[in-house]
Coordinates of C-alpha atoms in Angstrom, one line a residue:
Chain I
M1 CA 187.9 120.2 97.7
N2 CA 190.8 117.9 98.6
S3 CA 191.3 114.4 97.2
E4 CA 190.2 112.7 100.4
T5 CA 186.8 114.2 100.3
K6 CA 186.6 113.4 96.6
S7 CA 187.5 109.7 97.1
G8 CA 184.7 109.4 99.7
S9 CA 187.1 107.9 102.2
G10 CA 184.8 109.4 104.9
Q11 CA 187.5 111.5 106.5
A12 CA 185.4 114.7 106.0
E13 CA 182.1 113.1 107.1
P14 CA 181.0 113.3 110.7
I15 CA 181.6 110.1 112.6
A16 CA 178.9 108.6 115.0
I17 CA 180.2 107.8 118.5
V18 CA 177.9 105.6 120.6
C19 CA 178.9 106.6 124.1
G20 CA 178.3 104.4 127.3
A21 CA 179.3 104.9 130.9
G22 CA 182.6 106.0 132.4
T23 CA 185.2 108.7 131.7
I24 CA 186.7 106.8 128.8
G25 CA 183.9 107.6 126.3
P26 CA 184.1 111.4 126.6
A27 CA 187.9 111.3 126.6
V28 CA 188.0 109.3 123.4
A29 CA 185.2 111.5 121.8
R30 CA 187.4 114.6 122.6
S31 CA 190.4 112.9 120.9
I32 CA 188.4 112.1 117.8
A33 CA 186.7 115.5 117.7
R34 CA 190.2 117.1 117.2
S35 CA 190.3 115.7 113.7
R36 CA 186.7 114.8 112.8
Q37 CA 183.3 116.2 113.1
V38 CA 181.4 114.0 115.6
L39 CA 177.8 113.1 116.4
V40 CA 177.7 111.6 119.9
L41 CA 174.9 109.1 120.4
A42 CA 174.6 109.1 124.2
L43 CA 173.2 106.0 125.8
R44 CA 170.5 106.9 128.2
G45 CA 171.2 105.6 131.7
W46 CA 174.9 105.1 130.9
A47 CA 176.5 108.2 129.4
D48 CA 177.2 111.2 131.8
P49 CA 174.8 114.1 130.9
E50 CA 177.3 116.7 132.1
E51 CA 180.1 115.3 129.9
M52 CA 177.7 115.0 126.9
K53 CA 177.1 118.8 126.9
Q54 CA 180.6 119.4 125.3
F55 CA 179.6 117.5 122.2
H56 CA 176.9 117.7 119.5
H57 CA 174.9 114.8 120.9
V58 CA 171.5 112.9 120.8
W59 CA 170.2 110.6 123.6
I60 CA 169.4 107.0 122.6
G61 CA 167.8 104.2 124.6
V62 CA 169.8 101.0 124.9
G63 CA 167.1 99.1 123.0
Q64 CA 166.6 101.8 120.3
L65 CA 168.8 100.5 117.5
G66 CA 166.4 101.9 114.8
H67 CA 166.6 105.3 116.3
L68 CA 170.3 105.1 116.5
F69 CA 170.7 104.1 112.9
R70 CA 168.3 106.8 111.7
Q71 CA 170.0 109.6 113.6
A72 CA 173.4 108.5 112.3
R73 CA 172.1 108.4 108.7
A74 CA 170.3 111.7 109.0
E75 CA 173.6 113.4 109.9
G76 CA 175.5 111.7 107.1
C77 CA 177.6 109.4 109.2
R78 CA 178.8 106.2 107.6
E79 CA 181.2 105.2 110.3
V80 CA 180.3 104.2 113.9
V81 CA 182.5 104.0 117.0
F82 CA 181.4 102.3 120.2
I83 CA 183.1 103.4 123.4
G84 CA 182.4 103.3 127.1
A85 CA 181.0 100.6 129.3
V86 CA 177.5 99.2 129.1
L87 CA 177.3 96.5 131.7
R88 CA 175.0 93.8 130.5
P89 CA 171.6 95.4 131.2
R90 CA 168.7 93.3 132.4
L91 CA 167.1 92.2 129.2
S92 CA 163.6 92.7 130.7
S93 CA 164.4 96.4 131.6
I94 CA 165.1 97.5 128.0
R95 CA 162.5 99.4 126.0
F96 CA 162.9 98.1 122.5
D97 CA 162.0 100.1 119.3
W98 CA 160.5 98.2 116.3
E99 CA 163.8 97.6 114.5
T100 CA 165.3 96.2 117.7
L101 CA 162.3 94.0 118.4
K102 CA 162.6 92.4 115.1
L103 CA 166.2 91.4 116.1
L104 CA 165.2 90.2 119.5
P105 CA 165.5 86.5 119.0
R106 CA 169.0 87.1 117.7
I107 CA 169.8 89.5 120.6
V108 CA 168.6 86.9 123.1
R109 CA 170.9 84.4 121.6
M110 CA 173.8 86.9 121.8
F111 CA 173.0 87.6 125.5
R112 CA 173.4 84.0 126.3
G113 CA 176.9 83.9 124.8
G114 CA 179.9 85.5 126.6
D115 CA 180.9 89.1 126.2
N116 CA 182.7 88.2 123.0
G117 CA 179.5 86.8 121.5
L118 CA 177.4 89.8 122.6
L119 CA 179.8 92.4 121.2
S120 CA 180.6 90.7 117.9
G121 CA 176.9 90.1 117.4
L122 CA 176.3 93.8 117.9
A123 CA 179.1 94.7 115.5
K124 CA 177.5 92.5 112.9
I125 CA 174.1 94.2 113.2
V126 CA 175.7 97.6 112.8
E127 CA 177.4 96.5 109.6
E128 CA 174.3 94.9 108.2
N129 CA 172.7 98.2 108.5
G130 CA 175.2 99.7 106.1
F131 CA 177.6 101.3 108.6
K132 CA 181.3 100.6 109.0
L133 CA 182.1 99.8 112.6
V134 CA 185.4 101.5 113.4
A135 CA 187.8 100.8 116.3
P136 CA 188.2 104.0 118.5
Q137 CA 192.0 103.5 118.4
D138 CA 191.9 103.6 114.6
V139 CA 190.5 107.2 114.6
A140 CA 192.4 108.3 117.7
P141 CA 195.6 106.2 118.0
E142 CA 196.8 108.4 120.9
I143 CA 194.3 106.7 123.3
L144 CA 196.5 103.5 123.2
I145 CA 198.9 103.2 126.1
P146 CA 202.6 103.1 124.9
A147 CA 205.3 100.7 126.2
G148 CA 207.0 101.8 129.4
A149 CA 206.0 103.5 132.6
L150 CA 203.3 106.2 132.5
G151 CA 204.0 107.9 135.8
D152 CA 207.1 108.2 138.0
R153 CA 207.1 104.7 139.5
Q154 CA 208.6 101.7 137.9
P155 CA 207.7 98.1 138.7
S156 CA 210.3 96.2 140.8
E157 CA 211.9 92.9 139.8
R158 CA 209.3 91.2 142.1
D159 CA 206.5 93.1 140.4
R160 CA 207.8 92.0 137.0
E161 CA 207.6 88.4 138.1
D162 CA 204.0 88.9 139.2
I163 CA 203.2 90.6 135.9
A164 CA 204.7 87.6 133.9
L165 CA 202.7 85.1 136.0
A166 CA 199.5 87.0 135.6
L167 CA 200.0 87.3 131.8
R168 CA 200.6 83.5 131.7
L169 CA 197.5 82.9 133.7
L170 CA 195.4 85.2 131.4
R171 CA 196.7 83.4 128.4
A172 CA 195.8 80.0 129.9
I173 CA 192.2 81.1 130.4
G174 CA 192.0 83.1 127.1
E175 CA 189.9 80.4 125.3
F176 CA 187.2 80.6 128.0
D177 CA 186.0 84.1 127.1
V178 CA 186.4 85.0 130.8
G179 CA 187.7 88.4 132.2
Q180 CA 190.6 90.3 130.9
G181 CA 192.2 90.9 134.3
A182 CA 193.9 89.2 137.3
V183 CA 195.5 90.2 140.5
V184 CA 198.8 88.5 141.5
A185 CA 200.9 89.2 144.6
Y186 CA 204.2 87.6 145.3
S187 CA 203.3 84.8 142.9
N188 CA 199.9 84.2 144.6
V189 CA 196.9 84.6 142.4
L190 CA 194.5 86.7 144.5
A191 CA 191.7 87.2 142.0
I192 CA 190.6 86.5 138.4
E193 CA 188.2 88.7 136.7
A194 CA 185.0 87.1 135.4
A195 CA 181.4 88.4 135.3
D196 CA 182.4 91.0 138.0
G197 CA 184.6 93.3 136.0
T198 CA 187.9 95.0 137.0
D199 CA 186.5 97.5 139.5
E200 CA 184.5 94.9 141.5
M201 CA 187.4 92.5 141.4
L202 CA 189.6 95.1 143.0
S203 CA 187.0 95.9 145.7
H204 CA 186.9 92.1 146.5
V205 CA 190.7 92.2 146.9
A206 CA 190.4 95.3 149.1
A207 CA 187.8 93.6 151.3
L208 CA 189.9 90.4 151.6
R209 CA 192.8 92.6 152.7
N210 CA 190.8 94.5 155.2
A211 CA 189.6 91.1 156.6
G212 CA 193.3 90.1 157.0
R213 CA 192.9 87.3 154.5
I214 CA 195.8 88.4 152.3
S215 CA 199.2 87.4 153.7
T216 CA 201.3 89.7 151.5
A217 CA 201.9 93.2 152.8
R218 CA 200.3 96.3 151.3
G219 CA 202.3 97.6 148.3
I220 CA 202.9 94.1 146.9
G221 CA 201.0 92.8 144.0
V222 CA 199.8 93.9 140.5
L223 CA 196.7 94.2 138.5
V224 CA 197.3 92.9 135.0
K225 CA 194.9 93.4 132.1
A226 CA 195.3 91.8 128.7
P227 CA 193.0 91.4 125.6
K228 CA 191.2 88.1 125.2
P229 CA 192.2 86.1 122.1
G230 CA 188.7 86.1 120.6
Q231 CA 188.0 89.7 121.4
D232 CA 186.7 92.1 118.7
R233 CA 189.2 94.9 118.9
R234 CA 186.6 97.3 117.5
V235 CA 184.2 97.1 120.4
D236 CA 186.0 95.6 123.4
M237 CA 189.5 96.8 124.2
P238 CA 190.8 96.5 127.7
S239 CA 190.9 100.0 129.2
I240 CA 192.1 101.8 132.3
G241 CA 191.3 105.3 133.7
P242 CA 191.7 107.3 136.9
R243 CA 189.2 105.2 138.7
T244 CA 191.4 102.1 138.1
I245 CA 194.2 103.8 139.9
E246 CA 192.1 104.6 142.9
N247 CA 190.8 101.0 143.1
V248 CA 194.3 99.6 142.7
A249 CA 195.6 101.8 145.5
R250 CA 192.6 100.9 147.7
A251 CA 193.4 97.2 147.1
G252 CA 196.9 97.8 148.4
L253 CA 198.6 96.8 145.2
A254 CA 201.9 98.1 143.8
G255 CA 200.7 98.9 140.3
I256 CA 199.0 98.1 137.0
A257 CA 200.4 96.4 133.9
V258 CA 198.6 96.4 130.6
V259 CA 199.6 95.4 127.1
A260 CA 201.1 98.4 125.2
G261 CA 199.3 99.3 122.0
E262 CA 196.3 97.1 123.0
T263 CA 194.8 99.0 125.9
I264 CA 192.9 102.2 125.9
I265 CA 193.9 104.7 128.4
A266 CA 191.4 107.6 129.1
E267 CA 193.1 110.9 130.1
P268 CA 196.7 109.7 130.3
A269 CA 197.8 112.9 132.1
R270 CA 195.2 112.5 134.8
V271 CA 196.0 108.8 135.1
A272 CA 199.7 109.5 135.5
A273 CA 199.0 112.3 138.1
A274 CA 196.7 110.0 140.0
A275 CA 199.3 107.2 139.9
N276 CA 202.1 109.4 141.2
E277 CA 199.9 110.7 144.0
A278 CA 198.8 107.2 145.0
G279 CA 202.3 105.9 144.7
V280 CA 201.4 103.1 142.2
F281 CA 203.0 102.3 138.9
V282 CA 201.3 102.0 135.5
V283 CA 203.3 100.2 132.9
G284 CA 202.6 99.3 129.3
V285 CA 204.2 95.8 128.6
P286 CA 205.3 95.3 125.0
A287 CA 202.8 93.1 123.2
G288 CA 205.7 90.9 122.0
S289 CA 206.5 89.9 125.6
V290 CA 203.0 88.6 126.0
S291 CA 202.4 85.9 123.4
Chain Y
M1 CA 196.5 40.8 171.8
N2 CA 195.9 40.7 168.1
S3 CA 198.5 40.8 165.4
E4 CA 197.7 44.4 164.5
T5 CA 198.6 45.7 167.9
K6 CA 201.7 43.6 168.0
S7 CA 202.9 44.9 164.6
G8 CA 202.5 48.5 165.9
S9 CA 200.5 49.5 162.9
G10 CA 198.8 52.1 165.1
Q11 CA 195.3 50.8 164.6
A12 CA 194.7 50.5 168.3
E13 CA 196.4 53.8 169.2
P14 CA 194.4 56.9 169.5
I15 CA 194.7 59.3 166.5
A16 CA 195.1 63.0 166.9
I17 CA 192.6 65.1 165.0
V18 CA 193.5 68.8 164.6
C19 CA 190.1 70.4 164.0
G20 CA 189.5 73.8 162.4
A21 CA 186.3 75.7 161.6
G22 CA 183.1 74.4 159.9
T23 CA 180.9 71.4 160.2
I24 CA 183.2 69.2 158.3
G25 CA 185.7 68.7 161.1
P26 CA 183.3 67.4 163.7
A27 CA 181.6 65.2 161.0
V28 CA 184.9 63.6 160.0
A29 CA 186.0 63.2 163.7
R30 CA 182.7 61.4 164.3
S31 CA 183.4 59.1 161.4
I32 CA 186.9 58.3 162.6
A33 CA 185.7 57.9 166.2
R34 CA 183.6 54.9 165.1
S35 CA 186.7 52.8 164.5
R36 CA 189.5 54.6 166.5
Q37 CA 190.0 56.3 169.8
V38 CA 190.4 60.0 169.0
L39 CA 192.1 63.0 170.7
V40 CA 190.7 66.1 169.1
L41 CA 193.0 69.1 169.2
A42 CA 190.6 71.9 168.8
L43 CA 192.0 75.1 167.2
R44 CA 191.0 78.1 169.4
G45 CA 189.1 80.7 167.5
W46 CA 188.2 78.2 164.7
A47 CA 186.7 75.0 166.1
D48 CA 183.1 75.1 167.4
P49 CA 183.1 74.8 171.2
E50 CA 179.6 73.1 171.2
E51 CA 180.6 70.5 168.7
M52 CA 183.9 69.8 170.5
K53 CA 182.0 68.7 173.7
Q54 CA 181.2 65.3 172.0
F55 CA 184.9 64.4 171.8
H56 CA 187.8 63.9 174.1
H57 CA 189.4 67.2 173.2
V58 CA 192.1 69.8 174.2
W59 CA 192.2 73.4 173.0
I60 CA 195.3 74.6 171.1
G61 CA 196.2 78.1 169.8
V62 CA 197.0 78.4 166.1
G63 CA 200.6 79.3 166.8
Q64 CA 201.1 76.6 169.5
L65 CA 202.7 73.7 167.6
G66 CA 204.9 72.8 170.6
H67 CA 201.8 72.4 172.7
L68 CA 200.0 70.4 170.0
F69 CA 202.9 68.0 169.6
R70 CA 203.3 67.5 173.4
Q71 CA 199.6 66.8 173.8
A72 CA 199.6 64.3 171.0
R73 CA 202.7 62.5 172.3
A74 CA 201.4 62.5 175.9
E75 CA 198.3 60.6 174.8
G76 CA 200.3 58.1 172.7
C77 CA 199.2 59.4 169.3
R78 CA 201.6 58.8 166.4
E79 CA 199.2 59.7 163.6
V80 CA 197.8 63.2 163.0
V81 CA 194.8 64.2 160.9
F82 CA 194.1 67.8 159.9
I83 CA 190.5 68.7 159.1
G84 CA 188.4 71.8 158.8
A85 CA 189.1 75.3 157.5
V86 CA 191.6 77.6 159.0
L87 CA 191.5 80.7 156.7
R88 CA 194.9 82.2 156.6
P89 CA 195.1 84.1 159.9
R90 CA 196.8 87.4 160.1
L91 CA 200.4 86.4 161.0
S92 CA 200.6 89.3 163.4
S93 CA 197.6 88.1 165.4
I94 CA 199.0 84.7 166.2
R95 CA 200.5 84.0 169.7
F96 CA 203.4 81.7 169.1
D97 CA 204.9 79.2 171.6
W98 CA 208.6 78.7 171.7
E99 CA 208.7 75.7 169.3
T100 CA 206.7 77.6 166.7
L101 CA 208.8 80.7 167.2
K102 CA 211.9 78.8 166.2
L103 CA 210.1 77.8 163.0
L104 CA 208.9 81.3 162.3
P105 CA 211.3 82.2 159.4
R106 CA 210.2 79.0 157.7
I107 CA 206.5 79.7 158.4
V108 CA 206.8 83.3 157.1
R109 CA 208.2 81.8 153.8
M110 CA 205.4 79.3 153.7
F111 CA 202.9 82.1 154.2
R112 CA 204.2 83.9 151.2
G113 CA 203.6 80.9 149.0
G114 CA 200.2 79.8 147.8
D115 CA 197.9 77.5 149.8
N116 CA 199.7 74.5 148.4
G117 CA 203.0 75.8 149.8
L118 CA 201.5 76.7 153.2
L119 CA 199.8 73.3 153.6
S120 CA 202.7 71.1 152.4
G121 CA 205.1 73.1 154.6
L122 CA 202.9 72.4 157.6
A123 CA 202.7 68.7 156.7
K124 CA 206.5 68.6 156.6
I125 CA 206.8 70.2 160.0
V126 CA 204.4 67.6 161.5
E127 CA 206.4 64.7 160.0
E128 CA 209.7 66.2 161.1
N129 CA 208.4 66.0 164.7
G130 CA 208.0 62.3 164.4
F131 CA 204.3 62.1 163.5
K132 CA 202.7 60.5 160.5
L133 CA 200.3 62.9 158.8
V134 CA 197.3 60.9 157.7
A135 CA 194.6 62.0 155.1
P136 CA 191.2 62.0 156.8
Q137 CA 189.7 60.0 153.9
D138 CA 192.3 57.2 154.6
V139 CA 190.9 56.7 158.1
A140 CA 187.3 57.4 157.2
P141 CA 186.8 56.6 153.5
E142 CA 183.0 57.1 153.8
I143 CA 183.5 60.9 153.8
L144 CA 184.4 60.9 150.1
I145 CA 181.5 61.6 147.8
P146 CA 180.7 58.7 145.5
A147 CA 179.9 59.0 141.8
G148 CA 176.4 59.9 140.8
A149 CA 173.7 62.2 142.2
L150 CA 173.4 62.6 146.0
G151 CA 169.9 63.9 146.3
D152 CA 166.8 63.6 144.1
R153 CA 167.8 66.0 141.4
Q154 CA 169.9 65.2 138.3
P155 CA 171.9 67.6 136.2
S156 CA 170.4 68.3 132.8
E157 CA 172.2 68.0 129.5
R158 CA 172.8 71.8 129.6
D159 CA 174.2 71.5 133.1
R160 CA 176.5 68.7 132.0
E161 CA 178.0 70.9 129.3
D162 CA 178.5 73.6 131.9
I163 CA 180.2 71.1 134.2
A164 CA 182.5 69.9 131.4
L165 CA 183.4 73.5 130.6
A166 CA 184.2 74.3 134.3
L167 CA 186.3 71.2 134.6
R168 CA 188.3 72.2 131.5
L169 CA 188.8 75.7 132.9
L170 CA 189.9 74.4 136.3
R171 CA 192.4 72.1 134.6
A172 CA 193.7 75.0 132.5
I173 CA 194.5 77.1 135.7
G174 CA 195.6 74.1 137.7
E175 CA 199.3 74.9 137.5
F176 CA 198.7 78.4 139.0
D177 CA 197.8 77.1 142.5
V178 CA 194.6 79.2 142.3
G179 CA 191.2 78.2 143.7
Q180 CA 189.5 74.9 143.4
G181 CA 186.2 76.2 142.1
A182 CA 184.4 78.0 139.3
V183 CA 180.8 79.0 138.4
V184 CA 179.6 78.5 134.8
A185 CA 176.2 79.2 133.5
Y186 CA 175.1 78.4 130.0
S187 CA 178.8 78.3 128.9
N188 CA 179.6 81.7 130.5
V189 CA 182.2 81.7 133.2
L190 CA 180.7 83.8 136.0
A191 CA 183.4 83.4 138.6
I192 CA 186.7 81.7 139.4
E193 CA 187.7 81.0 142.9
A194 CA 191.0 82.5 144.1
A195 CA 191.9 84.1 147.5
D196 CA 188.2 84.5 148.2
G197 CA 187.1 80.9 148.7
T198 CA 184.0 79.1 147.6
D199 CA 181.5 80.7 149.9
E200 CA 182.6 84.2 149.1
M201 CA 182.7 83.5 145.4
L202 CA 179.1 82.3 145.6
S203 CA 178.1 85.5 147.5
H204 CA 179.7 87.6 144.7
V205 CA 177.6 85.7 142.1
A206 CA 174.5 86.2 144.2
A207 CA 175.3 90.0 144.4
L208 CA 175.9 90.2 140.6
R209 CA 172.6 88.4 140.0
N210 CA 170.7 90.8 142.4
A211 CA 172.2 93.7 140.5
G212 CA 170.8 92.3 137.3
R213 CA 174.3 91.7 135.9
I214 CA 173.8 88.0 135.1
S215 CA 171.9 87.4 131.9
T216 CA 171.1 83.8 132.4
A217 CA 167.9 83.0 134.4
R218 CA 167.8 81.6 137.9
G219 CA 168.2 77.9 138.0
I220 CA 170.9 77.9 135.3
G221 CA 174.5 77.4 136.1
V222 CA 176.7 75.1 138.2
L223 CA 179.4 75.3 140.9
V224 CA 182.2 73.0 140.1
K225 CA 185.0 72.1 142.5
A226 CA 188.0 69.9 141.6
P227 CA 191.3 69.2 143.3
K228 CA 194.4 71.3 142.2
P229 CA 197.2 69.2 140.6
G230 CA 199.8 70.1 143.2
Q231 CA 197.5 69.7 146.1
D232 CA 198.5 67.7 149.2
R233 CA 195.6 65.2 149.5
R234 CA 196.4 64.7 153.2
V235 CA 195.6 68.3 154.2
D236 CA 193.7 70.0 151.4
M237 CA 190.9 68.2 149.8
P238 CA 188.0 70.0 148.2
S239 CA 184.9 69.8 150.4
I240 CA 181.3 70.7 150.5
G241 CA 178.7 70.8 153.2
P242 CA 175.2 72.0 153.9
R243 CA 176.4 75.6 153.8
T244 CA 177.6 75.1 150.2
I245 CA 174.0 74.1 149.2
E246 CA 172.6 77.2 150.8
N247 CA 175.1 79.4 149.0
V248 CA 174.5 77.7 145.7
A249 CA 170.7 78.2 146.0
R250 CA 171.2 81.8 147.0
A251 CA 173.4 82.4 143.9
G252 CA 170.5 81.0 141.8
L253 CA 172.4 78.1 140.4
A254 CA 171.1 74.7 139.3
G255 CA 173.6 72.6 141.3
I256 CA 177.0 71.4 142.3
A257 CA 179.4 69.0 140.7
V258 CA 182.5 67.7 142.4
V259 CA 185.0 65.0 141.6
A260 CA 183.8 61.6 143.0
G261 CA 186.3 60.0 145.4
E262 CA 188.3 63.3 145.6
T263 CA 185.9 65.5 147.5
I264 CA 185.0 65.4 151.2
I265 CA 181.4 65.7 152.0
A266 CA 180.4 66.5 155.5
E267 CA 177.1 65.0 156.7
P268 CA 175.9 63.5 153.3
A269 CA 172.4 62.9 154.6
R270 CA 172.0 66.5 155.7
V271 CA 173.5 67.7 152.4
A272 CA 171.1 65.6 150.4
A273 CA 168.1 66.8 152.4
A274 CA 169.2 70.4 152.0
A275 CA 169.8 69.9 148.3
N276 CA 166.3 68.4 147.8
E277 CA 164.7 71.2 149.8
A278 CA 166.5 73.9 147.8
G279 CA 165.9 72.1 144.5
V280 CA 169.5 71.9 143.5
F281 CA 171.5 68.9 142.4
V282 CA 174.7 67.5 143.9
V283 CA 176.6 65.2 141.7
G284 CA 179.9 63.3 141.9
V285 CA 181.6 63.2 138.5
P286 CA 183.8 60.1 138.0
A287 CA 187.5 61.2 138.3
G288 CA 188.2 59.5 135.0
S289 CA 186.0 62.0 133.1
V290 CA 188.1 64.8 134.5
S291 CA 191.7 64.3 133.4

């Protein structure tokens, strides 16, 4: 028995991973599983059943917090990680268990707040139930994008100006708990992420381009993502994956810039390969250059 | 002969109205025609042929500045008004006349800038050709929305908070020459207008709502429009019309707030009737409460 187990630091205990939609959840779970035993709590309707098969997992409904906590306790988990997207579900479509029903007035209030309010409310509920909410990047630091270019392409001087402008814009709207992303081309702001999310914002840009409504040529412009000031880093980090690359290419942009060390990247090798093939750059901008 | 004609103030001269798409152009032209003789220069592909019939008009291609200036001069116009939307056309789809071709390097540069750059560049070209560019609201002040509610409905306390939040947000992004509009519901920013324009932004919100992605109920939330700081008030005022009401209702919002005295409203009576029928409010917020 080593000293870590003795001290009860939890390193030898299994960790519960609540997994939503997208490829990021499974990628992060694989990362964590390299050093820890994991119990994946797969969110029904969101997590990918095929991907879940590789993990020891249990299916949980979105409104089943009681079930979720019981399962985690039964398997000796004291730490919980949330990862993967759960787009705000229709409140009326959720089947609640008893424990969740008791929290409903609070959850309704959380729903009325922005994403920051919703996620930090959820984090608080998890902790009140005796768990420690852990940031995925704290148990698997390799999922954070480093500074510099990820694939072969580098942003041009022009791209760097667009990146700087987008970062300034995101900082200016930070206090409004609005999206984490913006598209800027040749100093024109083409889109700002709000309730739509990154993927949909990029399809809007692609649609505008196809309609001839964007005057800058294909291959000019950047997607920039940055954390919001009030964001709970344990449950709501900006993230990119292979699908982001596809959507950026379809929107006719030159590349993607994110804040190094503050953005989760699922499957970096696949992202780099996809970026090289699509001819777009992916760059981690040092956090110091942002604020 | 009265003293005004003698002094050459232009009051008795006809005024040239360059008219783009939408119902706002004809509505403004009708307003101006009450006190002035008008020559409507109808933009081919944008202005509505049926609507043009009520005016003395000539059709002009978007790239035909030489033609436009010659027509205006031939009819003795020294003042020009621009009104109605011309969404950025695909540069490659424009047939240029010789005078416009000579300006092409400059126009290409203008196209690369944001809307402010494009419009103020155009204004400059008009003035260099010996015309005075006049703001539509200066010849027809009744097209500006007054302070207060336009129809029967009034914004609630909750709506007023959303309006204030949206105005603060628009002010924060003012320096970025981005859109003039935002949608806020129960303090959540649902959308920010950028290259898409107000109508498309509202369809995105409607689509998000239909997909169950908006947690606030129908009838909560406001569209707010405000002028951008760098905006040339002669060519680029925020405007609303009957179609804005339809789109706001479809997006499930409670109403529209715009800045009183700084927003053009086409056909106020029709807008008020449409608002009453759709059960949405339209309110002019005093400019003093904005800055």
